[in-house]
Short mmCIF file of C-alpha atoms (C1' of nucleotides) in Angstrom, two decimals:
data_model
loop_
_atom_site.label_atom_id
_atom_site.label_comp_id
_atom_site.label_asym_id
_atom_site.label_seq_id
_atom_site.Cartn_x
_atom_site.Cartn_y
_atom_site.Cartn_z
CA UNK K 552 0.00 0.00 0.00
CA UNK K 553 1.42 3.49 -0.75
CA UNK K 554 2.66 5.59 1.92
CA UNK K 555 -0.04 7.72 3.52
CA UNK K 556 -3.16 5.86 2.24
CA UNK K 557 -5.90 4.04 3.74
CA UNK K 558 -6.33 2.06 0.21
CA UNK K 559 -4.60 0.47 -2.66
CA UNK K 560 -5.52 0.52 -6.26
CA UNK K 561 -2.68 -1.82 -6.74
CA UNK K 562 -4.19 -5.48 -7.40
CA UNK K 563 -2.58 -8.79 -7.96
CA UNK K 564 -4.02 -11.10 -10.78
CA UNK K 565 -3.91 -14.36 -9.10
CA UNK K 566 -4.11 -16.69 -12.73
CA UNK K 567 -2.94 -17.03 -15.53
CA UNK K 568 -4.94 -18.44 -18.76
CA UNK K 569 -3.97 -21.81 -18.63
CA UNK K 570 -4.82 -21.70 -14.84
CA UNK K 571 -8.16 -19.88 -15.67
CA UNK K 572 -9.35 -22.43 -18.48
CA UNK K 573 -8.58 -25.01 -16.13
CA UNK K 574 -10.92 -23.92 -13.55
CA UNK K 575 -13.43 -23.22 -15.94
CA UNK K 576 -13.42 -26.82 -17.59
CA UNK K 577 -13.91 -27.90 -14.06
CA UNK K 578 -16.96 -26.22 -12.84
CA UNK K 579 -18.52 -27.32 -16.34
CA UNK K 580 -17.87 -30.93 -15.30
CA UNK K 581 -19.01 -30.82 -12.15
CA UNK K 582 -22.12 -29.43 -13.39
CA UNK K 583 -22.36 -31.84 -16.16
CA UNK K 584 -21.84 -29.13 -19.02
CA UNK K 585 -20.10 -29.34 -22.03
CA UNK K 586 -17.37 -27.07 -22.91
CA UNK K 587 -17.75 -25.82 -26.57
CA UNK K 588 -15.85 -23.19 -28.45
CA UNK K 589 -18.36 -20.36 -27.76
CA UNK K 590 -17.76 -20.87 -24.07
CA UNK K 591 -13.82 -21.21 -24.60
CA UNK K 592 -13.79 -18.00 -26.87
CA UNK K 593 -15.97 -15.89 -24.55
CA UNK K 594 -13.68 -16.83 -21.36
CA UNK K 595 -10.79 -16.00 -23.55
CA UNK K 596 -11.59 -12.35 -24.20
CA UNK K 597 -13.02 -11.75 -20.75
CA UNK K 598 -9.12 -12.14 -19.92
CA UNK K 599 -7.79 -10.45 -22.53
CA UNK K 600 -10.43 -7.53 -21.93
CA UNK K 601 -9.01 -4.55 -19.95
CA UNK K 602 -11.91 -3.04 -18.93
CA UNK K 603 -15.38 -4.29 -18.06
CA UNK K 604 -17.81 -5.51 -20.57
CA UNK K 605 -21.38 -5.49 -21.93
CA UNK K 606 -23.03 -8.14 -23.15
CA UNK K 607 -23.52 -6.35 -26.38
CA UNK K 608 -19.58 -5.35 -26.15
CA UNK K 609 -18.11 -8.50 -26.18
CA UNK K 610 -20.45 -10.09 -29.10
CA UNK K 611 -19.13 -7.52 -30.94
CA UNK K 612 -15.63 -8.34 -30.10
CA UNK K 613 -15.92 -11.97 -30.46
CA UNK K 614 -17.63 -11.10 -34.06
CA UNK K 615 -15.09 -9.27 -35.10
CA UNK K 616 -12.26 -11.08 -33.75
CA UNK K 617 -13.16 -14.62 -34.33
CA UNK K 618 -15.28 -14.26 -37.85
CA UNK K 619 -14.68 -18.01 -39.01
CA UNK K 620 -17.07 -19.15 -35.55
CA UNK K 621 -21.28 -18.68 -35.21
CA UNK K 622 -21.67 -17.26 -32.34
CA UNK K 623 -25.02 -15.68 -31.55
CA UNK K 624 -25.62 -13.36 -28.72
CA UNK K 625 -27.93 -15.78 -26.84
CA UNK K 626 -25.42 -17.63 -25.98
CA UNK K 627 -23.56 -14.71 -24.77
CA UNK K 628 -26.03 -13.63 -22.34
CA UNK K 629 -26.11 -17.38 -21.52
CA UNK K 630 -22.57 -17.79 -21.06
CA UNK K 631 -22.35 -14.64 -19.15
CA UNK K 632 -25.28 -15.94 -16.87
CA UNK K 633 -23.69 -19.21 -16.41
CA UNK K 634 -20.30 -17.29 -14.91
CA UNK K 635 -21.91 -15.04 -12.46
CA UNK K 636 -23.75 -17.65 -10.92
CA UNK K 637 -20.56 -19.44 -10.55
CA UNK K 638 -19.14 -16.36 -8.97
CA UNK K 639 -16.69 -16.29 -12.34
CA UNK K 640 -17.00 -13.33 -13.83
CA UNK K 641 -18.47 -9.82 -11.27
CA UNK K 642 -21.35 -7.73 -12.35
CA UNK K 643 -21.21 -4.06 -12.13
CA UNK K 644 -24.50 -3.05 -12.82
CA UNK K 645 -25.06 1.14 -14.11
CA UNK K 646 -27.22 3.44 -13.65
CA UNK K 647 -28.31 4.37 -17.88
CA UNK K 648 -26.29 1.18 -19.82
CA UNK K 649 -26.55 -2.29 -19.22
CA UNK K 650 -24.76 -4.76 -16.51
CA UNK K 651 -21.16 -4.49 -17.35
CA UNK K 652 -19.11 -7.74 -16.58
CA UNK K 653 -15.35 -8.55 -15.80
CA UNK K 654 -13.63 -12.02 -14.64
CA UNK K 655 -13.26 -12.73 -10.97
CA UNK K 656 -9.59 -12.48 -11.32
CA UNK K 657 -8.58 -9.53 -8.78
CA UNK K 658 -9.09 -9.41 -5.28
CA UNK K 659 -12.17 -8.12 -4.16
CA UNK K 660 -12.78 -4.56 -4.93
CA UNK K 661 -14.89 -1.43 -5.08
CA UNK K 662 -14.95 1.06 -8.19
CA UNK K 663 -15.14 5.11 -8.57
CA UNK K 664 -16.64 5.77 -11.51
CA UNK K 665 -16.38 8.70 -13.41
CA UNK K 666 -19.81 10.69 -14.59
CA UNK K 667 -18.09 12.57 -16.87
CA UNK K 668 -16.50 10.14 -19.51
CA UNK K 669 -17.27 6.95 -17.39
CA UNK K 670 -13.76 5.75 -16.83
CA UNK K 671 -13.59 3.06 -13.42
CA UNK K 672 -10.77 3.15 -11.07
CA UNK K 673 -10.67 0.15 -8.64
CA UNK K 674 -9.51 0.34 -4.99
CA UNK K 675 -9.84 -1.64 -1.96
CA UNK K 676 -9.45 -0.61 1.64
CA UNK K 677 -9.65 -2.79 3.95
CA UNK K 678 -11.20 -0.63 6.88
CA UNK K 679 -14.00 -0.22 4.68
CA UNK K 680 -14.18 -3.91 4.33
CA UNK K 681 -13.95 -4.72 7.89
CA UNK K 682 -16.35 -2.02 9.10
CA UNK K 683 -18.83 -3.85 6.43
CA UNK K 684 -18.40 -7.19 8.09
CA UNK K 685 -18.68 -5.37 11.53
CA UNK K 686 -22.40 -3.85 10.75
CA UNK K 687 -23.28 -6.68 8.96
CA UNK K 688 -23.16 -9.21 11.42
CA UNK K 689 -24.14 -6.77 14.25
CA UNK K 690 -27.90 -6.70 12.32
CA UNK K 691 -27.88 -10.50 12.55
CA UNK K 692 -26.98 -10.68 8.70
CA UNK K 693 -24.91 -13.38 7.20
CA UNK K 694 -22.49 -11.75 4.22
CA UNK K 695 -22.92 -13.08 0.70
CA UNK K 696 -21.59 -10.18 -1.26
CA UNK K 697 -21.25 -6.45 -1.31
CA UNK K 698 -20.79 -4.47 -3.71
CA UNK K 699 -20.03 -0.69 -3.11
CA UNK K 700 -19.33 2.47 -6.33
CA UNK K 701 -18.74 6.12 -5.43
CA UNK K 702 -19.90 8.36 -8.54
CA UNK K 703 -17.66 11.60 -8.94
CA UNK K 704 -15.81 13.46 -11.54
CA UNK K 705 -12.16 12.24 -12.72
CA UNK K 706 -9.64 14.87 -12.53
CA UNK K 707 -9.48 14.89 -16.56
CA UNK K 708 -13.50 15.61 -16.85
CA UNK K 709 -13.18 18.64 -13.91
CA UNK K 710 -10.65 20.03 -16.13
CA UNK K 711 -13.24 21.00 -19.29
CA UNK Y 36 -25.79 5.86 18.42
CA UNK Y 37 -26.15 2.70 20.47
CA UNK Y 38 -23.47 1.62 22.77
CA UNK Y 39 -20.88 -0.24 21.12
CA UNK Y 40 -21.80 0.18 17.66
CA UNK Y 41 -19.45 2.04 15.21
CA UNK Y 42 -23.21 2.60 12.61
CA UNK Y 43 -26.64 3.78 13.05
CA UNK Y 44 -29.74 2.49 11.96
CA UNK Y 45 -31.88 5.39 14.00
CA UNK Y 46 -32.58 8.07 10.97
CA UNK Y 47 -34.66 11.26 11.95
CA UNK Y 48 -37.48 12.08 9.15
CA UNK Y 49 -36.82 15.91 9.16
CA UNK Y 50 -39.58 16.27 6.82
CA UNK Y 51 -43.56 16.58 7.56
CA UNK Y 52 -46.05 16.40 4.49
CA UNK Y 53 -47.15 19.54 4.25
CA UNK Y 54 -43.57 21.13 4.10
CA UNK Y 55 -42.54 17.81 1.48
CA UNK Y 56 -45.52 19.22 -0.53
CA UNK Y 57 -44.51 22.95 0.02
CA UNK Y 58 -40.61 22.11 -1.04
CA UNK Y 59 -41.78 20.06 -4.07
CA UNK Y 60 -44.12 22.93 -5.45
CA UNK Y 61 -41.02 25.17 -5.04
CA UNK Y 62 -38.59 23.32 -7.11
CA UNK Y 63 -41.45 22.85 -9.60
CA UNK Y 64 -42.41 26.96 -9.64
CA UNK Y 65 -38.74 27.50 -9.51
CA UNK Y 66 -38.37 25.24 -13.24
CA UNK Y 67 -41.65 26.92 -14.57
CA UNK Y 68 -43.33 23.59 -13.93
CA UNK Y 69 -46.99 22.80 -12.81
CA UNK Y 70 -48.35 20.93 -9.91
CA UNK Y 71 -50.51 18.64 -11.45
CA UNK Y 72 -53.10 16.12 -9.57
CA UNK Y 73 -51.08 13.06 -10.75
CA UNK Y 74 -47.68 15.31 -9.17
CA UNK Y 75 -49.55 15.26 -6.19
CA UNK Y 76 -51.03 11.67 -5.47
CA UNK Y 77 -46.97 9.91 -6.82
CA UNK Y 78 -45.49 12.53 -4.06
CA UNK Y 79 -48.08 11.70 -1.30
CA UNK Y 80 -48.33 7.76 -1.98
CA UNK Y 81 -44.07 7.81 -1.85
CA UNK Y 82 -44.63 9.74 1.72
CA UNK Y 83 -46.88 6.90 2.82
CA UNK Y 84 -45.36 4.06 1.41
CA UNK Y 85 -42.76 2.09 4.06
CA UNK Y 86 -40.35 0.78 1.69
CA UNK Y 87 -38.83 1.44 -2.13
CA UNK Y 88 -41.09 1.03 -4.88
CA UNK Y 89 -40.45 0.74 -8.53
CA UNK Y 90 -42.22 3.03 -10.63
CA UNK Y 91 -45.00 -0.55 -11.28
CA UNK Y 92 -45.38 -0.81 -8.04
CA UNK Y 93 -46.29 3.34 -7.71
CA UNK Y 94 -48.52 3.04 -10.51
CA UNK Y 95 -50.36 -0.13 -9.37
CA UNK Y 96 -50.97 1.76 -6.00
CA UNK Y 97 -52.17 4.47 -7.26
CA UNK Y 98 -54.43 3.09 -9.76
CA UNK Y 99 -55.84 1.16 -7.18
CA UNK Y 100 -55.94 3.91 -4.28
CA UNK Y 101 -57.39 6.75 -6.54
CA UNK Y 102 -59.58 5.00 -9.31
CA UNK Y 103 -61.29 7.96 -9.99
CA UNK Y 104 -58.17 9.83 -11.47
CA UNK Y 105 -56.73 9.02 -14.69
CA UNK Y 106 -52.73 8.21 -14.14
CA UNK Y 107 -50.59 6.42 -17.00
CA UNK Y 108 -47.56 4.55 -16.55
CA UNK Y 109 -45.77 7.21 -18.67
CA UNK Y 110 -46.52 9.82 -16.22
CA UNK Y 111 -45.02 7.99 -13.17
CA UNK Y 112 -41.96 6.84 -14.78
CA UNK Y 113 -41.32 11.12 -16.17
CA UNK Y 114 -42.04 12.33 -12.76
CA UNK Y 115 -39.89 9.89 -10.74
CA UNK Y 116 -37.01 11.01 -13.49
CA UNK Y 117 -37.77 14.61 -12.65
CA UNK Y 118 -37.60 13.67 -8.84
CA UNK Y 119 -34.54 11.78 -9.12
CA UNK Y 120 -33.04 14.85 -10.73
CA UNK Y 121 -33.74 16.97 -8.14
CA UNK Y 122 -32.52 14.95 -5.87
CA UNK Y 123 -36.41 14.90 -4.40
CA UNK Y 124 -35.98 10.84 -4.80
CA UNK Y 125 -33.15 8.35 -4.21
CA UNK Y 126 -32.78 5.49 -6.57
CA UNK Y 127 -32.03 2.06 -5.51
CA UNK Y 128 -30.11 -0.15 -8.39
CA UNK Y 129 -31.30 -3.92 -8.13
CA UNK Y 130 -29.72 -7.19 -10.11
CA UNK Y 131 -33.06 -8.52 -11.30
CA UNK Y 132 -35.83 -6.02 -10.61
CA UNK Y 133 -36.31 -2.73 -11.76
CA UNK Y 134 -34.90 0.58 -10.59
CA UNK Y 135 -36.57 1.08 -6.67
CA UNK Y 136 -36.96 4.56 -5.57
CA UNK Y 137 -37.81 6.69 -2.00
CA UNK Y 138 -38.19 9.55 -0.91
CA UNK Y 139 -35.17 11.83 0.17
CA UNK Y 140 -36.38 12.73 3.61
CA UNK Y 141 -33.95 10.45 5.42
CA UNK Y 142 -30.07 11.31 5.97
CA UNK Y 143 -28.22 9.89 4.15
CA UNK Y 144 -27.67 5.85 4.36
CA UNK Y 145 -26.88 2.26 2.76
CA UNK Y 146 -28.77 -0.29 2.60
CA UNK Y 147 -27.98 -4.08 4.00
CA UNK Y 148 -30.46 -6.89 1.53
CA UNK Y 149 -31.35 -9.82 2.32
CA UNK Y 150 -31.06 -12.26 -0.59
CA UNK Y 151 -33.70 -14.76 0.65
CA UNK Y 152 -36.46 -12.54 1.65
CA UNK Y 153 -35.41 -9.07 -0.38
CA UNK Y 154 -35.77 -7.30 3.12
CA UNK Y 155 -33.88 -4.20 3.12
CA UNK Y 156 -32.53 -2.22 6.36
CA UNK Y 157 -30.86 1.10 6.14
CA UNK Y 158 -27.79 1.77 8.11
CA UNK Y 159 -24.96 4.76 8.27
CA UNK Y 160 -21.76 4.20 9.47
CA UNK Y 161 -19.68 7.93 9.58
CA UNK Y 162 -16.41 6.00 9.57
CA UNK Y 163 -17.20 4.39 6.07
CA UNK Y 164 -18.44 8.21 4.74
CA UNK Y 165 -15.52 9.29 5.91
CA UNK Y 166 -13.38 6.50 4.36
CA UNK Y 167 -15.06 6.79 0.63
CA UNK Y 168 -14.22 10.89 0.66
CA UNK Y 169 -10.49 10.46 1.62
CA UNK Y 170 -10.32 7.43 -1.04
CA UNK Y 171 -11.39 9.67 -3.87
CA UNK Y 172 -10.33 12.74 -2.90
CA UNK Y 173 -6.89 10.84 -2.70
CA UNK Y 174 -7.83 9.39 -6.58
CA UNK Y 175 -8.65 12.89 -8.19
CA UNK Y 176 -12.09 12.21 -7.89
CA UNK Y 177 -14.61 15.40 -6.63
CA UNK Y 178 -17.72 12.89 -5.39
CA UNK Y 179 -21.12 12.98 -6.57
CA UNK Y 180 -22.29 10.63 -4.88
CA UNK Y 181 -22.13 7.00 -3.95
CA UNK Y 182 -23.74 3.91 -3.23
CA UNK Y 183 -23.00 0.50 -1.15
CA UNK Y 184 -25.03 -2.31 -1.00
CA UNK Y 185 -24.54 -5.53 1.46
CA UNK Y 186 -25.91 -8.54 0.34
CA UNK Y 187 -26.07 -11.53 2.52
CA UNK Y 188 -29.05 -13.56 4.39
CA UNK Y 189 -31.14 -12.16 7.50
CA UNK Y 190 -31.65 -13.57 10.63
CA UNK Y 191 -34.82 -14.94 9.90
CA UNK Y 192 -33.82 -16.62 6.53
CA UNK Y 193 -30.76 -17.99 8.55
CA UNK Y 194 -33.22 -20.38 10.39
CA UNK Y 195 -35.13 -21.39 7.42
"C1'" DC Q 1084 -54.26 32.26 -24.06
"C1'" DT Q 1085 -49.91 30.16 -23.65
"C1'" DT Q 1086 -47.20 26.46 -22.18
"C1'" DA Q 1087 -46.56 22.35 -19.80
"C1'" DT Q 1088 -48.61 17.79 -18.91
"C1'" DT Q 1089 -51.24 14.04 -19.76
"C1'" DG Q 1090 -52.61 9.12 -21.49
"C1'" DC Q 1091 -52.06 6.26 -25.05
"C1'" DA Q 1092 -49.63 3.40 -28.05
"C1'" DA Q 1093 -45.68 2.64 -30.43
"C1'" DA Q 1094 -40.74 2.35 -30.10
"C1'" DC Q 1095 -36.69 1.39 -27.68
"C1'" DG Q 1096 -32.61 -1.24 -25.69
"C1'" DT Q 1097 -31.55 -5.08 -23.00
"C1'" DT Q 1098 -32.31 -9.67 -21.80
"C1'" DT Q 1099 -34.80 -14.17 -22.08
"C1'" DT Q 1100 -37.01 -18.01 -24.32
"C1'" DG Q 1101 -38.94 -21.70 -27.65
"C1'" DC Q 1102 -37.43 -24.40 -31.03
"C1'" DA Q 1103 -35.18 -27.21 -34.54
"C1'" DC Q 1104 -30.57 -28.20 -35.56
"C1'" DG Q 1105 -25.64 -29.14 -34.09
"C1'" DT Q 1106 -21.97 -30.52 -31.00
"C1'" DT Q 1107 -19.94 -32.61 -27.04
"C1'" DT Q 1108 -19.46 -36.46 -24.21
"C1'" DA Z 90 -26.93 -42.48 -28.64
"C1'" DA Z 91 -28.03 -39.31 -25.13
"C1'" DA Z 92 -27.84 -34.88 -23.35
"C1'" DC Z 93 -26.57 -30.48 -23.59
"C1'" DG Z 94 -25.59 -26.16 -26.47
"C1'" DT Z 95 -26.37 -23.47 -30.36
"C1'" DG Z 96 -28.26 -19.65 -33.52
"C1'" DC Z 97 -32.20 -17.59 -34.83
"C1'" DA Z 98 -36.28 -15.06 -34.36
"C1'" DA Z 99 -39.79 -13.85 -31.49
"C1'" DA Z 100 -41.15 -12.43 -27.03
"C1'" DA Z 101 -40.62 -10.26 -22.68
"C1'" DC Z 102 -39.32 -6.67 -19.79
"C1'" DG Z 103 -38.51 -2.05 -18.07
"C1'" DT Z 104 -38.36 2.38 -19.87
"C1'" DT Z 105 -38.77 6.33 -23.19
"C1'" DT Z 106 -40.94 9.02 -26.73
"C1'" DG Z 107 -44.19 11.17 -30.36
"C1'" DC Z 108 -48.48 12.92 -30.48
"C1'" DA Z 109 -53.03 14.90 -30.12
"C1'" DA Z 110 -55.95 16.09 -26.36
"C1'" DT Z 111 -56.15 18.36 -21.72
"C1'" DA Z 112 -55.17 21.10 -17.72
"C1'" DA Z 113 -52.46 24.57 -15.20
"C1'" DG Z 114 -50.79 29.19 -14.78
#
DNA sequence: CTTATTGCAAACGTTTTGCACGTTT
DNA sequence: AAACGTGCAAAACGTTTGCAATAAG
């Protein structure tokens, strides 16, 4: 953690691709699902992806990049689906567009998102996290999940 | 605050109806706006209702509250928008449902759901205000506004 | 009398679903 | 061969919009 903050934006990707694929094949077996090349190829750009994605977003990607497959956005909604309730992939859901998706590859975070030109920084702070917990379980709750987005103005957008 | 607790769930509604009413035909005089009957019975029916609604749920209480007024769906969903701009409402992002709003009579708070029952109870914790402004003042950021959501199971559900 | 607001229905963007065909196991 | 997955098109869902009629100031 930097000197003099309560927070890092500094995250360590725990896995690699091979690593990832691995995992994935394994969840489909122990579900009894079959791993095809739609699956593969969405998975695939998901890690390559540096930002978080639409649904719509990553047809187009996988269109574009891959124009020798069928792929038909059904099945990216489904595949998309399938990985959140496998806790693969996180949803960031937004107030105008559409649920925006990225793997479950960092640590747990939160994200400040920009109003002006929508750019998402990730941090973590762990007093945040703990106090969380703390309140939580004080009102008898058991913690599945939290998710947590300040909305502000980037330095860039207070600029214009 | 209760002893022993770093959060609140004790909010103070600041706000009778009559000066809610007097506020909201202010901000609407103040835009060249009119107070309308339909204004009227969407800002009274969010005063009386105990918990978010979606702008269905509004119109299906209304409809069934005032049957002698016309209301259309159209009307609810333009004057929850015009709310929400003015800050008059807060909105409530959920995964599956639609967008849930209240009334901004309440300090400000987050909200703790349960994922088995959908109950929602509002908490504040200072420390974690506190927290979020340092964190984005520290990123560039000038805040907006922000949001955090706990998901987990309540007591209740626990026993189930 | 002017301007904003309304209800309606149609349009919209996102997401889900039914189905016949294809692929994985 | 059995079971699951696919693309496609249609439907569903929440929400927005164009418009002619209506109500507020």
């Amino acid at each position: 953690m930097e000197k003099g903050r309560n927070f890092t934006t500094d995250f360590h990707c725990h896995t690699d691709y091979k690593t990832l694929l691995h995992k994935f094949k394994l969840i489909l077996k122990q579900s009894g699902l079959k791993f095809t090349k739609q699956r593969e190829l969405i998975v695939a750009e998901l890690f390559d992806a540096d930002k978080h994605l639409t649904s719509e977003e990553l047809y187009q990607i996988l269109k574009s990049n891959y124009p020798e497959i069928k792929i038909g956005i059904a099945t990216v909604y489904r595949t998309l689906s399938l990985l959140e309730s496998e806790s693969f992939v996180t949803t960031l859901l937004s107030e105008k567009d559409a649920k925006k998706y990225e793997l479950s590859l960092k640590e747990h975070h939160d994200h400040i998102i920009c109003q002006g030109c929508g750019k998402i920084v990730e941090f973590v702070s762990q007093e945040i996290e703990e106090l969380q917990n703390s309140i939580a379980n004080s009102l008898g709750f058991k913690v599945q999940n939290h998710s947590m987005q300040i909305f502000g103005i980037c330095e860039d957008c207070q600029k214009i």
